[in-house]
Every structure is written in C-alpha cells, then in structure tokens.
mmCIF file of C-alpha atoms in Angstrom:
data_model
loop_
_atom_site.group_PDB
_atom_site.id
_atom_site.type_symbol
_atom_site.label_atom_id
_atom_site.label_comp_id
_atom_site.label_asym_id
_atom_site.label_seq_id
_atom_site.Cartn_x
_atom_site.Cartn_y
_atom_site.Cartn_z
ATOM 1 C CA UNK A 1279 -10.848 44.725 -108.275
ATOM 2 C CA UNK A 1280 -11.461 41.905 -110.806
ATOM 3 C CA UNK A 1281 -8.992 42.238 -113.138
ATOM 4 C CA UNK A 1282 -5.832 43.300 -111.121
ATOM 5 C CA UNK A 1283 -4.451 39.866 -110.588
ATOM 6 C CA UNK A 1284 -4.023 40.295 -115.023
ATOM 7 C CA UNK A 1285 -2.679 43.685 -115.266
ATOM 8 C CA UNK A 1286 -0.138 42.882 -112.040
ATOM 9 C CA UNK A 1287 1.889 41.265 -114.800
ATOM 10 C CA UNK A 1288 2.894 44.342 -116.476
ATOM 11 C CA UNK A 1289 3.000 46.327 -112.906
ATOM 12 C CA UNK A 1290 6.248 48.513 -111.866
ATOM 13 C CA UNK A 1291 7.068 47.504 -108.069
ATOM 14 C CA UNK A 1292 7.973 51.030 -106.568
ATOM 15 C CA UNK A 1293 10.973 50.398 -104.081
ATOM 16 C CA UNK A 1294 10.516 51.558 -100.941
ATOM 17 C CA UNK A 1295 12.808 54.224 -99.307
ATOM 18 C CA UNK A 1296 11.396 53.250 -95.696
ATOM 19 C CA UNK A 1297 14.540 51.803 -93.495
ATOM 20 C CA UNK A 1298 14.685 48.009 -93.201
ATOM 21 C CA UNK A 1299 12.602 47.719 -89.889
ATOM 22 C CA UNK A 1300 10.255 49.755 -91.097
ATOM 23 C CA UNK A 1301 9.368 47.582 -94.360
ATOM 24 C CA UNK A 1302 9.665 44.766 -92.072
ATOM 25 C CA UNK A 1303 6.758 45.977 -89.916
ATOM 26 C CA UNK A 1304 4.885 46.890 -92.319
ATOM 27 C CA UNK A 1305 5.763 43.356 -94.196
ATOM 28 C CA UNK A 1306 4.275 41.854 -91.111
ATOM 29 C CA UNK A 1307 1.014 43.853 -90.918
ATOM 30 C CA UNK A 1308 0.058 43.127 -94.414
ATOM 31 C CA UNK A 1309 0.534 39.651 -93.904
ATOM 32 C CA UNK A 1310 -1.557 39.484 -90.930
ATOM 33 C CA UNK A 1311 -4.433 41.019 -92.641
ATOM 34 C CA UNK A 1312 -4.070 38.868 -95.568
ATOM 35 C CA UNK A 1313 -4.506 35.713 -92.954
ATOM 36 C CA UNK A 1314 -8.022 37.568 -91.570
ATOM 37 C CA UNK A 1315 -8.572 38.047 -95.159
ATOM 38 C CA UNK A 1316 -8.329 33.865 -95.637
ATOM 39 C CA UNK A 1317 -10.257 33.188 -92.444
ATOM 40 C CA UNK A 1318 -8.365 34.092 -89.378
ATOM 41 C CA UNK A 1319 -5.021 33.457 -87.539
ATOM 42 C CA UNK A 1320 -6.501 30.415 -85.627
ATOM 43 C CA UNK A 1321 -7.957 28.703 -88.917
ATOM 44 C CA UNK A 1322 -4.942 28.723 -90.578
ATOM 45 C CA UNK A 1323 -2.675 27.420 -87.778
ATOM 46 C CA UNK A 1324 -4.961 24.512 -87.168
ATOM 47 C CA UNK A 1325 -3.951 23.286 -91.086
ATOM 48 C CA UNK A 1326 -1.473 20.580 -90.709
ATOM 49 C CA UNK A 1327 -2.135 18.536 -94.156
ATOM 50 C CA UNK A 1328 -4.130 19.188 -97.237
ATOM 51 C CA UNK A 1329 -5.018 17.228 -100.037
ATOM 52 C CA UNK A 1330 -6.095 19.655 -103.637
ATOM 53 C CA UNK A 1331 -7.658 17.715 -106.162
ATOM 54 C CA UNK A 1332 -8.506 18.950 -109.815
ATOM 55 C CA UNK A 1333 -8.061 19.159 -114.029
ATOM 56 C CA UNK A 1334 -5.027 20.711 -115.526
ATOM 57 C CA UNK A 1335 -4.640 22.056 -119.072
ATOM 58 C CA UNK A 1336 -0.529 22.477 -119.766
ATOM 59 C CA UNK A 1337 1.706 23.233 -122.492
ATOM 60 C CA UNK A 1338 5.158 22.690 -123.604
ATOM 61 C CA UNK A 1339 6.163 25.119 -126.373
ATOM 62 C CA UNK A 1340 3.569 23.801 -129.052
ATOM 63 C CA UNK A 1341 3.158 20.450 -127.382
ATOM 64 C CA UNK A 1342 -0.675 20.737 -125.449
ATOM 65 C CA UNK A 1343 -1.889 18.231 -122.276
ATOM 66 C CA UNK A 1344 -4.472 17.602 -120.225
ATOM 67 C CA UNK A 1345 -5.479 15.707 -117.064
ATOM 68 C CA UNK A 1346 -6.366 15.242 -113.800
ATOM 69 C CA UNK A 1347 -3.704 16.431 -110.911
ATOM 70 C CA UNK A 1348 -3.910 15.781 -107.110
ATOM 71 C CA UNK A 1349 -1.833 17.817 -104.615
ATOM 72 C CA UNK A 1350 -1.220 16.135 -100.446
ATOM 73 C CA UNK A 1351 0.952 18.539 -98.368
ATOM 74 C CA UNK A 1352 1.530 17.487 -94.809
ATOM 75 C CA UNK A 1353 3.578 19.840 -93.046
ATOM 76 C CA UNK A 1354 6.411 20.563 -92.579
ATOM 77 C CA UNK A 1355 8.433 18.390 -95.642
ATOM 78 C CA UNK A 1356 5.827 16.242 -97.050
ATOM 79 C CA UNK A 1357 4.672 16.699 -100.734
ATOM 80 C CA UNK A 1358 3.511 14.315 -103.285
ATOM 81 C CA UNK A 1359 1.859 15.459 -106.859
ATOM 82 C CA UNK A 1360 -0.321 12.547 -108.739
ATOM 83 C CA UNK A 1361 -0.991 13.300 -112.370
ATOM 84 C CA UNK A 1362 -2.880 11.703 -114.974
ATOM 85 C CA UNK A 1363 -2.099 12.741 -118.289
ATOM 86 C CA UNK A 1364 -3.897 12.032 -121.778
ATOM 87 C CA UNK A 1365 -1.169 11.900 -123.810
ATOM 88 C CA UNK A 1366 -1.123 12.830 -127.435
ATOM 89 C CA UNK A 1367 -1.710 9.779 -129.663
ATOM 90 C CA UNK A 1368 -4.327 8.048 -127.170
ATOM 91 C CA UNK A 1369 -3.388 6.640 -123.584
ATOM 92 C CA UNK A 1370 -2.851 7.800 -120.225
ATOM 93 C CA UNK A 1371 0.415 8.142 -118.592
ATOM 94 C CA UNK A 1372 0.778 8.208 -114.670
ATOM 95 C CA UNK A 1373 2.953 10.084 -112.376
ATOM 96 C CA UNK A 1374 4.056 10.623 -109.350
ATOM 97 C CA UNK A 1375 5.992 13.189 -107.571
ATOM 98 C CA UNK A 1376 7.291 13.099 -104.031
ATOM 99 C CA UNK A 1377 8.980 14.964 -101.389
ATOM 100 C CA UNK A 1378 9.419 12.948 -98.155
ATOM 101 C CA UNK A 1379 11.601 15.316 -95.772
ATOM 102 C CA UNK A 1380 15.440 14.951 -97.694
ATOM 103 C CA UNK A 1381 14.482 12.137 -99.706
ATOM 104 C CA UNK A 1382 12.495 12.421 -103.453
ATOM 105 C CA UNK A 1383 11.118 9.802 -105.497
ATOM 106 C CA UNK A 1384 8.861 9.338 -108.266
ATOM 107 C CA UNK A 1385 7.008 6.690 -110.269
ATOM 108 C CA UNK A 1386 4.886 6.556 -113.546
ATOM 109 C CA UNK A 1387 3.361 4.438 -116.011
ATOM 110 C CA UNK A 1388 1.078 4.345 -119.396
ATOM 111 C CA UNK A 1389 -2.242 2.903 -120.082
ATOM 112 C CA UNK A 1390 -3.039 2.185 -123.962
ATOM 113 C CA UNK A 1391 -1.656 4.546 -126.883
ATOM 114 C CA UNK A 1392 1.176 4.711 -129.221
ATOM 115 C CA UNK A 1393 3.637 4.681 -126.283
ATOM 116 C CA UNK A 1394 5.272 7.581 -124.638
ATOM 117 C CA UNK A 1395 8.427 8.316 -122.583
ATOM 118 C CA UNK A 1396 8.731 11.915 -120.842
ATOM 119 C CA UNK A 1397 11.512 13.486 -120.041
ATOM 120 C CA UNK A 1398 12.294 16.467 -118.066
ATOM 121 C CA UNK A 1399 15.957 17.970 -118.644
ATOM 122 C CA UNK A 1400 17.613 20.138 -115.954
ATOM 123 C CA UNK A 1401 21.243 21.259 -116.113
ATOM 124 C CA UNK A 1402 22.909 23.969 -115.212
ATOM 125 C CA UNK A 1403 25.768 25.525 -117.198
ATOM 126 C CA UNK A 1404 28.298 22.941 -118.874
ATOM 127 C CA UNK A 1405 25.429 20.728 -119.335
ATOM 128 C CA UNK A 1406 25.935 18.348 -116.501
ATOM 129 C CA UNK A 1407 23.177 16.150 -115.829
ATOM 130 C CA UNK A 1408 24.718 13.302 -113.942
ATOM 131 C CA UNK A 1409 21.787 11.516 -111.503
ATOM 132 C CA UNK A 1410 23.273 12.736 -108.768
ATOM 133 C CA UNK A 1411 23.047 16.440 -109.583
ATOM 134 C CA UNK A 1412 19.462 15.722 -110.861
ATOM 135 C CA UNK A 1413 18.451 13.955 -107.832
ATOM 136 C CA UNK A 1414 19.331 17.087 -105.727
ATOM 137 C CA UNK A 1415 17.567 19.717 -108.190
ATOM 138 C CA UNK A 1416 15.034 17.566 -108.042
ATOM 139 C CA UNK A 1417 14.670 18.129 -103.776
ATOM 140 C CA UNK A 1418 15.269 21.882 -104.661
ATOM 141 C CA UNK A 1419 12.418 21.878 -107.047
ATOM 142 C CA UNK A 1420 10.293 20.127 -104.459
ATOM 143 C CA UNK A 1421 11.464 21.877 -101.420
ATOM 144 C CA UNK A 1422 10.610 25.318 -103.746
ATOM 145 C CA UNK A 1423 7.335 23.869 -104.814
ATOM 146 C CA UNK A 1424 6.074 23.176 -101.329
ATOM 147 C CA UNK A 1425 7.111 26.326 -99.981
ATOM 148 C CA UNK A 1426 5.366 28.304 -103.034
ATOM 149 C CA UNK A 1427 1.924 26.217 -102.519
ATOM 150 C CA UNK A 1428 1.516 26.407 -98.231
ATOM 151 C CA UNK A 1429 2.239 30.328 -99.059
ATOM 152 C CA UNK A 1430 -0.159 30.755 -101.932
ATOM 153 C CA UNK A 1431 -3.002 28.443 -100.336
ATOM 154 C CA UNK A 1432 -2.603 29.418 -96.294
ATOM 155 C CA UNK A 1433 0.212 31.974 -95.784
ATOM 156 C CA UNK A 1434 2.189 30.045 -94.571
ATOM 157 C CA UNK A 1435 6.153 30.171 -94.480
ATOM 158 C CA UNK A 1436 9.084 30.201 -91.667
ATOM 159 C CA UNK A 1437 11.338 32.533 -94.687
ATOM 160 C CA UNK A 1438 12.090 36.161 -93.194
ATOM 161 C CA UNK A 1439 9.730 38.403 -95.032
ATOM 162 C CA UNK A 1440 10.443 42.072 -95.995
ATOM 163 C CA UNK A 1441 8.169 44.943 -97.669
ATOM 164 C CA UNK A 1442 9.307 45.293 -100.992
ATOM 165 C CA UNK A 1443 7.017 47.727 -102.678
ATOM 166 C CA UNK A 1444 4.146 48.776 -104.311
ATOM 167 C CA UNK A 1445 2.790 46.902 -107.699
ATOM 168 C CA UNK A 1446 0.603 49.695 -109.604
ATOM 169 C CA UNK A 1447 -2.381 48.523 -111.881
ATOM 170 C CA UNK A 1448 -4.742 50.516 -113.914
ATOM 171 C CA UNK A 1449 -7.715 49.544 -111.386
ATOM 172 C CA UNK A 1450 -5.607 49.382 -108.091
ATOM 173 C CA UNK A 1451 -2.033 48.665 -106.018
ATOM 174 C CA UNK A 1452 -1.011 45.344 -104.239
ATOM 175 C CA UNK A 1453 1.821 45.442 -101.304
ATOM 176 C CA UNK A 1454 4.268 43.325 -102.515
ATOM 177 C CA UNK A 1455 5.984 40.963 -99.831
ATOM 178 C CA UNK A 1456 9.493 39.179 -100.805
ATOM 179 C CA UNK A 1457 10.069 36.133 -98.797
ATOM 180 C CA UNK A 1458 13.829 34.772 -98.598
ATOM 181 C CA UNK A 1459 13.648 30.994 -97.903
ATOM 182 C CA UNK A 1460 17.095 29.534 -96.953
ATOM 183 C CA UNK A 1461 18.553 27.764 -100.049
ATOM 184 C CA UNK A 1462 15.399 28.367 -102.387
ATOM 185 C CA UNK A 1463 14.636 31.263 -105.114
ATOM 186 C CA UNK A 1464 13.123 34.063 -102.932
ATOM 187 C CA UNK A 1465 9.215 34.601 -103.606
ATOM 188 C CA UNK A 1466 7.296 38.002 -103.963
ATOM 189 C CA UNK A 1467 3.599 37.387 -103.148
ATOM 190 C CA UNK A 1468 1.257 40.436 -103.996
ATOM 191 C CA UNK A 1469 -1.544 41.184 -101.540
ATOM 192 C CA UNK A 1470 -4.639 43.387 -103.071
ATOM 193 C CA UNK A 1471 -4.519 46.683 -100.966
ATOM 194 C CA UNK A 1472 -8.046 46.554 -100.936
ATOM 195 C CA UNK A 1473 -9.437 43.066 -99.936
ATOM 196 C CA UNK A 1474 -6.034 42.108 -98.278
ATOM 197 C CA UNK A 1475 -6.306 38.644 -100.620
ATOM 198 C CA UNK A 1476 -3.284 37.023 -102.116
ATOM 199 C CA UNK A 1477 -3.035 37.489 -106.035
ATOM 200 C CA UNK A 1478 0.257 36.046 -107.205
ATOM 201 C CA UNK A 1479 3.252 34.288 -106.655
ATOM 202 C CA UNK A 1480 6.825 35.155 -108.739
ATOM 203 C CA UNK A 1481 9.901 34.124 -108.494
ATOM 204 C CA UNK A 1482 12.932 33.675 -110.864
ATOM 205 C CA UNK A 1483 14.661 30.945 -112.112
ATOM 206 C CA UNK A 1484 15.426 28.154 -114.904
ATOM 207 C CA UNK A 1485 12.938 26.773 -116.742
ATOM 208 C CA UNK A 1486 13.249 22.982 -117.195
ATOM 209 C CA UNK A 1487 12.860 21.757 -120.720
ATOM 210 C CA UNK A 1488 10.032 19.011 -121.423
ATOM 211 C CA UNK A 1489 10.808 16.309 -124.336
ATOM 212 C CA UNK A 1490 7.927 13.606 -125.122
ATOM 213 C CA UNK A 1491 9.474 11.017 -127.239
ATOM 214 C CA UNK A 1492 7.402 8.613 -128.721
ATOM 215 C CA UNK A 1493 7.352 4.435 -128.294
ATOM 216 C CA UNK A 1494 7.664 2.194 -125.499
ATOM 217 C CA UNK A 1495 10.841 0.352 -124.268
ATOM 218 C CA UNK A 1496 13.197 -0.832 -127.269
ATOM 219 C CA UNK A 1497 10.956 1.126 -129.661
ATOM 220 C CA UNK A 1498 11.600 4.534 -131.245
ATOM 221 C CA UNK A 1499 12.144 7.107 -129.284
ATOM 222 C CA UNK A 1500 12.028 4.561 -126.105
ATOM 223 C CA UNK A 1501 14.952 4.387 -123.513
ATOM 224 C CA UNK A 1502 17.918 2.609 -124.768
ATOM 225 C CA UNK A 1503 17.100 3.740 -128.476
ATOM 226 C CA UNK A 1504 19.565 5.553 -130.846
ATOM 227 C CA UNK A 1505 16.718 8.187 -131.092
ATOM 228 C CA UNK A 1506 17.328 8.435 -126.929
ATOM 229 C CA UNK A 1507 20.895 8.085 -127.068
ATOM 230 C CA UNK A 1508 21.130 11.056 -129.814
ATOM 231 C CA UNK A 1509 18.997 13.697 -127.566
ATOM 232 C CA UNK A 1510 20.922 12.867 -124.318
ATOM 233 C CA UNK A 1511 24.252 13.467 -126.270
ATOM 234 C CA UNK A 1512 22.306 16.700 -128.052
ATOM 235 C CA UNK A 1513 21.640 17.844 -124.662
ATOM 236 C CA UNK A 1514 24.820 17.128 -122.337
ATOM 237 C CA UNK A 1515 27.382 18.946 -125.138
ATOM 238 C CA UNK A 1516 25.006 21.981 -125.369
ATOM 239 C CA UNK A 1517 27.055 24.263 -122.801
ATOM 240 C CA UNK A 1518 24.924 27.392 -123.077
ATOM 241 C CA UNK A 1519 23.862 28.578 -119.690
ATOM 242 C CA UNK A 1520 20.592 28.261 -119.396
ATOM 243 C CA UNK A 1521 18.144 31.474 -119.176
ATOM 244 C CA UNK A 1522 16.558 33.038 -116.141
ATOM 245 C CA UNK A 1523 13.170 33.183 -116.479
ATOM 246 C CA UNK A 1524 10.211 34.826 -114.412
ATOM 247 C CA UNK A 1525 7.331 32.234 -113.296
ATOM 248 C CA UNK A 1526 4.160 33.650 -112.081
ATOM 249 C CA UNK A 1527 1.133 32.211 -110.214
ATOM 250 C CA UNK A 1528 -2.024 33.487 -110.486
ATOM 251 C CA UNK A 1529 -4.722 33.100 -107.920
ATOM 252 C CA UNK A 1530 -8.348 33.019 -108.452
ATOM 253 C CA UNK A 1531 -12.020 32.089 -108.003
ATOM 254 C CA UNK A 1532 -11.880 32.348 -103.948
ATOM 255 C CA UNK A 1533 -14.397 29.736 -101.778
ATOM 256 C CA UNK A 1534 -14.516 29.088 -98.484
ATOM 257 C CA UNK A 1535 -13.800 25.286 -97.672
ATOM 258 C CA UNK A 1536 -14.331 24.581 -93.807
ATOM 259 C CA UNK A 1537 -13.931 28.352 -92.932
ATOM 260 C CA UNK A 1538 -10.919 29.082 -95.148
ATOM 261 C CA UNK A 1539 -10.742 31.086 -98.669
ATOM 262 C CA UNK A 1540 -9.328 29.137 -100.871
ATOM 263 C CA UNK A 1541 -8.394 29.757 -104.325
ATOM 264 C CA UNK A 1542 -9.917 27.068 -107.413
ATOM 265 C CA UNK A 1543 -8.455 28.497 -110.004
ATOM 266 C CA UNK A 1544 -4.588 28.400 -110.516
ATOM 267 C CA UNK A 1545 -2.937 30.069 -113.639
ATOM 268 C CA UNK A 1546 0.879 29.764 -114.181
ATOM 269 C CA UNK A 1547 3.093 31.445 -117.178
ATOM 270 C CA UNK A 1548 6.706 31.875 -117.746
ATOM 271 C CA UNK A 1549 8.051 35.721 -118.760
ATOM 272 C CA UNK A 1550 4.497 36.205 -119.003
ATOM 273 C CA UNK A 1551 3.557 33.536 -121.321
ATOM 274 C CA UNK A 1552 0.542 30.539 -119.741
ATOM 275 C CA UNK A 1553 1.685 27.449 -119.113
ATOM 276 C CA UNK A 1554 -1.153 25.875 -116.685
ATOM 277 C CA UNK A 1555 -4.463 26.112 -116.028
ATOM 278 C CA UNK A 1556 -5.561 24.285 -112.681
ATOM 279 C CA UNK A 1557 -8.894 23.753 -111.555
ATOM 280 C CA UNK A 1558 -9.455 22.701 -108.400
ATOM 281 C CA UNK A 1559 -12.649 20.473 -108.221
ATOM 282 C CA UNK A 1560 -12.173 19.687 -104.536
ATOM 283 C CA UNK A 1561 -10.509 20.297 -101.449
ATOM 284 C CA UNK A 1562 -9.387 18.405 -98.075
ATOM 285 C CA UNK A 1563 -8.227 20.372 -94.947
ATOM 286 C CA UNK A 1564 -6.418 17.657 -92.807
ATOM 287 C CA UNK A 1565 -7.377 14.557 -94.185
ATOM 288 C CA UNK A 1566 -6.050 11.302 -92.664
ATOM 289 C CA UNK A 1567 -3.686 10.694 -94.970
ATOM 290 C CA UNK A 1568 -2.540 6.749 -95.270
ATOM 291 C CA UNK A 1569 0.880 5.804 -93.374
ATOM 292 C CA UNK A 1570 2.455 5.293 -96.941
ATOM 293 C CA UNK A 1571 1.532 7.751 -98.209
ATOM 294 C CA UNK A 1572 5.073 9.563 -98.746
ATOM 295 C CA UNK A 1573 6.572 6.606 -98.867
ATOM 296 C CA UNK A 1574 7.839 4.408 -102.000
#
C-alpha cells in the first residue's frame, strides 16, 4: 500500500457505532499487532532510551531552513532536541531543547553570518506572553512532543486508547486509534489494515509563530532594539485568539535497527500544508547516554 500514508490526509474517519468496550478491545488488538508489526512485544519493552540522529529541511511561511537535528529520549520524562541550523545570510545557529521530568531549558548560539535572533511566539487569547506562561507551554509542548515521538517510533504510551474509526483511501483503510494523554492534545495514530504498520500521527492545536530577525545583540533586529521592542508590542496587543490547526506526521521508509522497524523518513504539515522533512541518517536503541545529559 505505498501511497496510503498520502491519500490518509484527505481520508473520512467512519465513527464507529460499536459500544465503548467494544472499540476499546478492538483498540487494544490493533495495537498489539502493530507492536508484532515493529518487532515484537519483548523488543519494544526492552527500549528504555534512544538517540535519532538526521537532516531536516523546514519552513516558516516563505522563510526555508536546513540542518542537522538529533533526538535522545530516555524514558519516562527525558527529552532533549539538538539542532543545527544554516541560517539564511551564512552561519550556523545552535539549539537546544530540553525536557528533564517538570523542568525545561534551552540554549543556543551562532557561528559566522549576518547575525540572527529566533524567536518563537506562543500566546493564547489576550496575547499574554509573560515568561511564566511561556515557560509552562513550553513543558506542554515538550511533554506533547515526547509522548507523540515514543508512540510514533515504538508504540509506546500509558494514555487510555479507544477505537475511533476507519480512515478510507483510494488503495486501502487504516484503524484509527485516539489516545487521550492526561493534560496533552489527544493523538489519533492510523495503523495500515494490511501490514499492521503505523502511518501517521494528528492531533490539533495552535500553531506557534516563528520570527527570524536579523543582527546580533544591540544591532537591528537584535534583543533590546527598537526593531525588537516594536514586534513584542505588535504581538502582545494583537488579542485575536489564535487558530486551531491540524498537525500531521507522516511515517516512512521502514528499517530494522537491532530487530525493530523503524521509520527514516519523517514528514510533518499543518492543515495539510509540509512543514518538515526529517531524515534519519542513524539510529541508537539504548545508548549510554552521559550523566548530564538532561541537565543544564
């Protein structure tokens, strides 16, 4: 079924009229067969860490990046994200992304070029975006993140599951499995009825808004400048609530790595739109990860 995991995008999820326990069983047995799809109950279990290195292509409305991205999970709370990034203009910026348990923290830098400063909004309706409230969507994010990724790569999740339907293609169906994680934007994962393997991710939400403002510290554009101080007054009185969106990952390009199929190509979009390209060049099923880590 190669091209189902494109024309699920477009797919009508048929509601089921089977009572709740019912879609719950069945929730459960389509999940177990999607783990022997992967490489088997035992396999999976034995994953406690995993480290996902690759390229990235990404885009921002017109604005276009590329890099190199690594991904280390260690269960149950850890995640941190590394990213290079050629900026536009020359240079390479650096950053880091981390979710240790409650607490977050990130770090980032820039290598040659013209000088760039990126900044990711999030607000919620009345425009507040006080650190506080940005240091907690920022563990939500995270938190979502990590649950979406040990779902997508081993099926894993401790979110009560339910059957939700049937996603119809022109070349096949996929069950469709809704996963309600306590605090987080529930997921639907779609599992080919076929080969039993995972296909994509969605789940709703608000899409955080990307500025790249050129110059370094004191320069145009750079913190502290009127240019800076004009786009964070822009964006706090702009009280419009913000849109829900629907975010998709697409999984792809299968390989077994130590016994487990794992996906090396990773496609995102928003309301159907791309927005990322991964390619995973390598991966590391419990690696010894350094004591620090996940730790600033």
């Amino acid at each position: 079924m190669p091209n189902m995991k494109h024309t699920l995008m477009v797919a009508v999820v048929l509601a089921c009229a089977a009572p709740a326990y019912a879609q719950a069983d069945r929730a459960v047995s389509v999940l177990a067969q999607a783990r022997t799809a992967l490489g088997g109950e035992e396999k999976l279990r034995a994953v406690k860490s995993l480290e996902a290195a690759g390229e990235f292509r990404r885009s921002f409305g017109e604005a276009q990046m590329d890099g190199e991205l690594e991904i280390l999970i260690e269960t149950p709370d850890k995640l941190r994200r590394n990213e290079e990034i050629n900026m536009p203009g020359g240079g390479l910026m650096t950053r880091t992304e981390v979710l240790n348990g409650t607490e977050v923290w990130d770090d980032s830098g820039q290598r040659g070029g013209m000088g760039h400063n990126m900044v990711m909004t999030m607000r919620g309706p009345g425009g507040e975006a006080d650190p506080e409230r940005i240091k907690e969507m920022q563990r939500t994010m995270r938190r979502a993140d990590l649950a979406r990724l040990s779902l997508a790569w081993l099926l894993t999740s401790d979110a009560p599951v339910a059957h939700a339907g049937v996603a119809e293609a022109p070349d096949g169906k996929a069950d469709v499995l809704e996963f309600t994680p306590a605090g987080l934007p529930a997921m639907r994962l779609f599992v080919d009825q076929k080969t039993h393997m995972p296909l994509m991710l969605t789940w709703q939400g608000i899409q955080p808004r990307m500025m790249i403002r050129r110059g370094g510290p004191g320069g145009q554009g750079g913190p502290g400048s009127a240019d800076a101080a004009d786009a964070a007054a822009r964006d706090t009185a702009d009280t419009t609530p913000p849109p829900q969106v629907t975010f998709e990952m697409r999984l792809d390009d299968y390989r077994k790595v130590d016994g487990i199929l794992l996906p090396h190509t990773i496609t995102r979009a928003v309301n159907g739109q791309g927005s990322e390209e991964l390619t995973i060049k390598s991966y590391k099923l419990n690696p010894p990860f350094k004591a620090n880590t996940f730790t600033r």
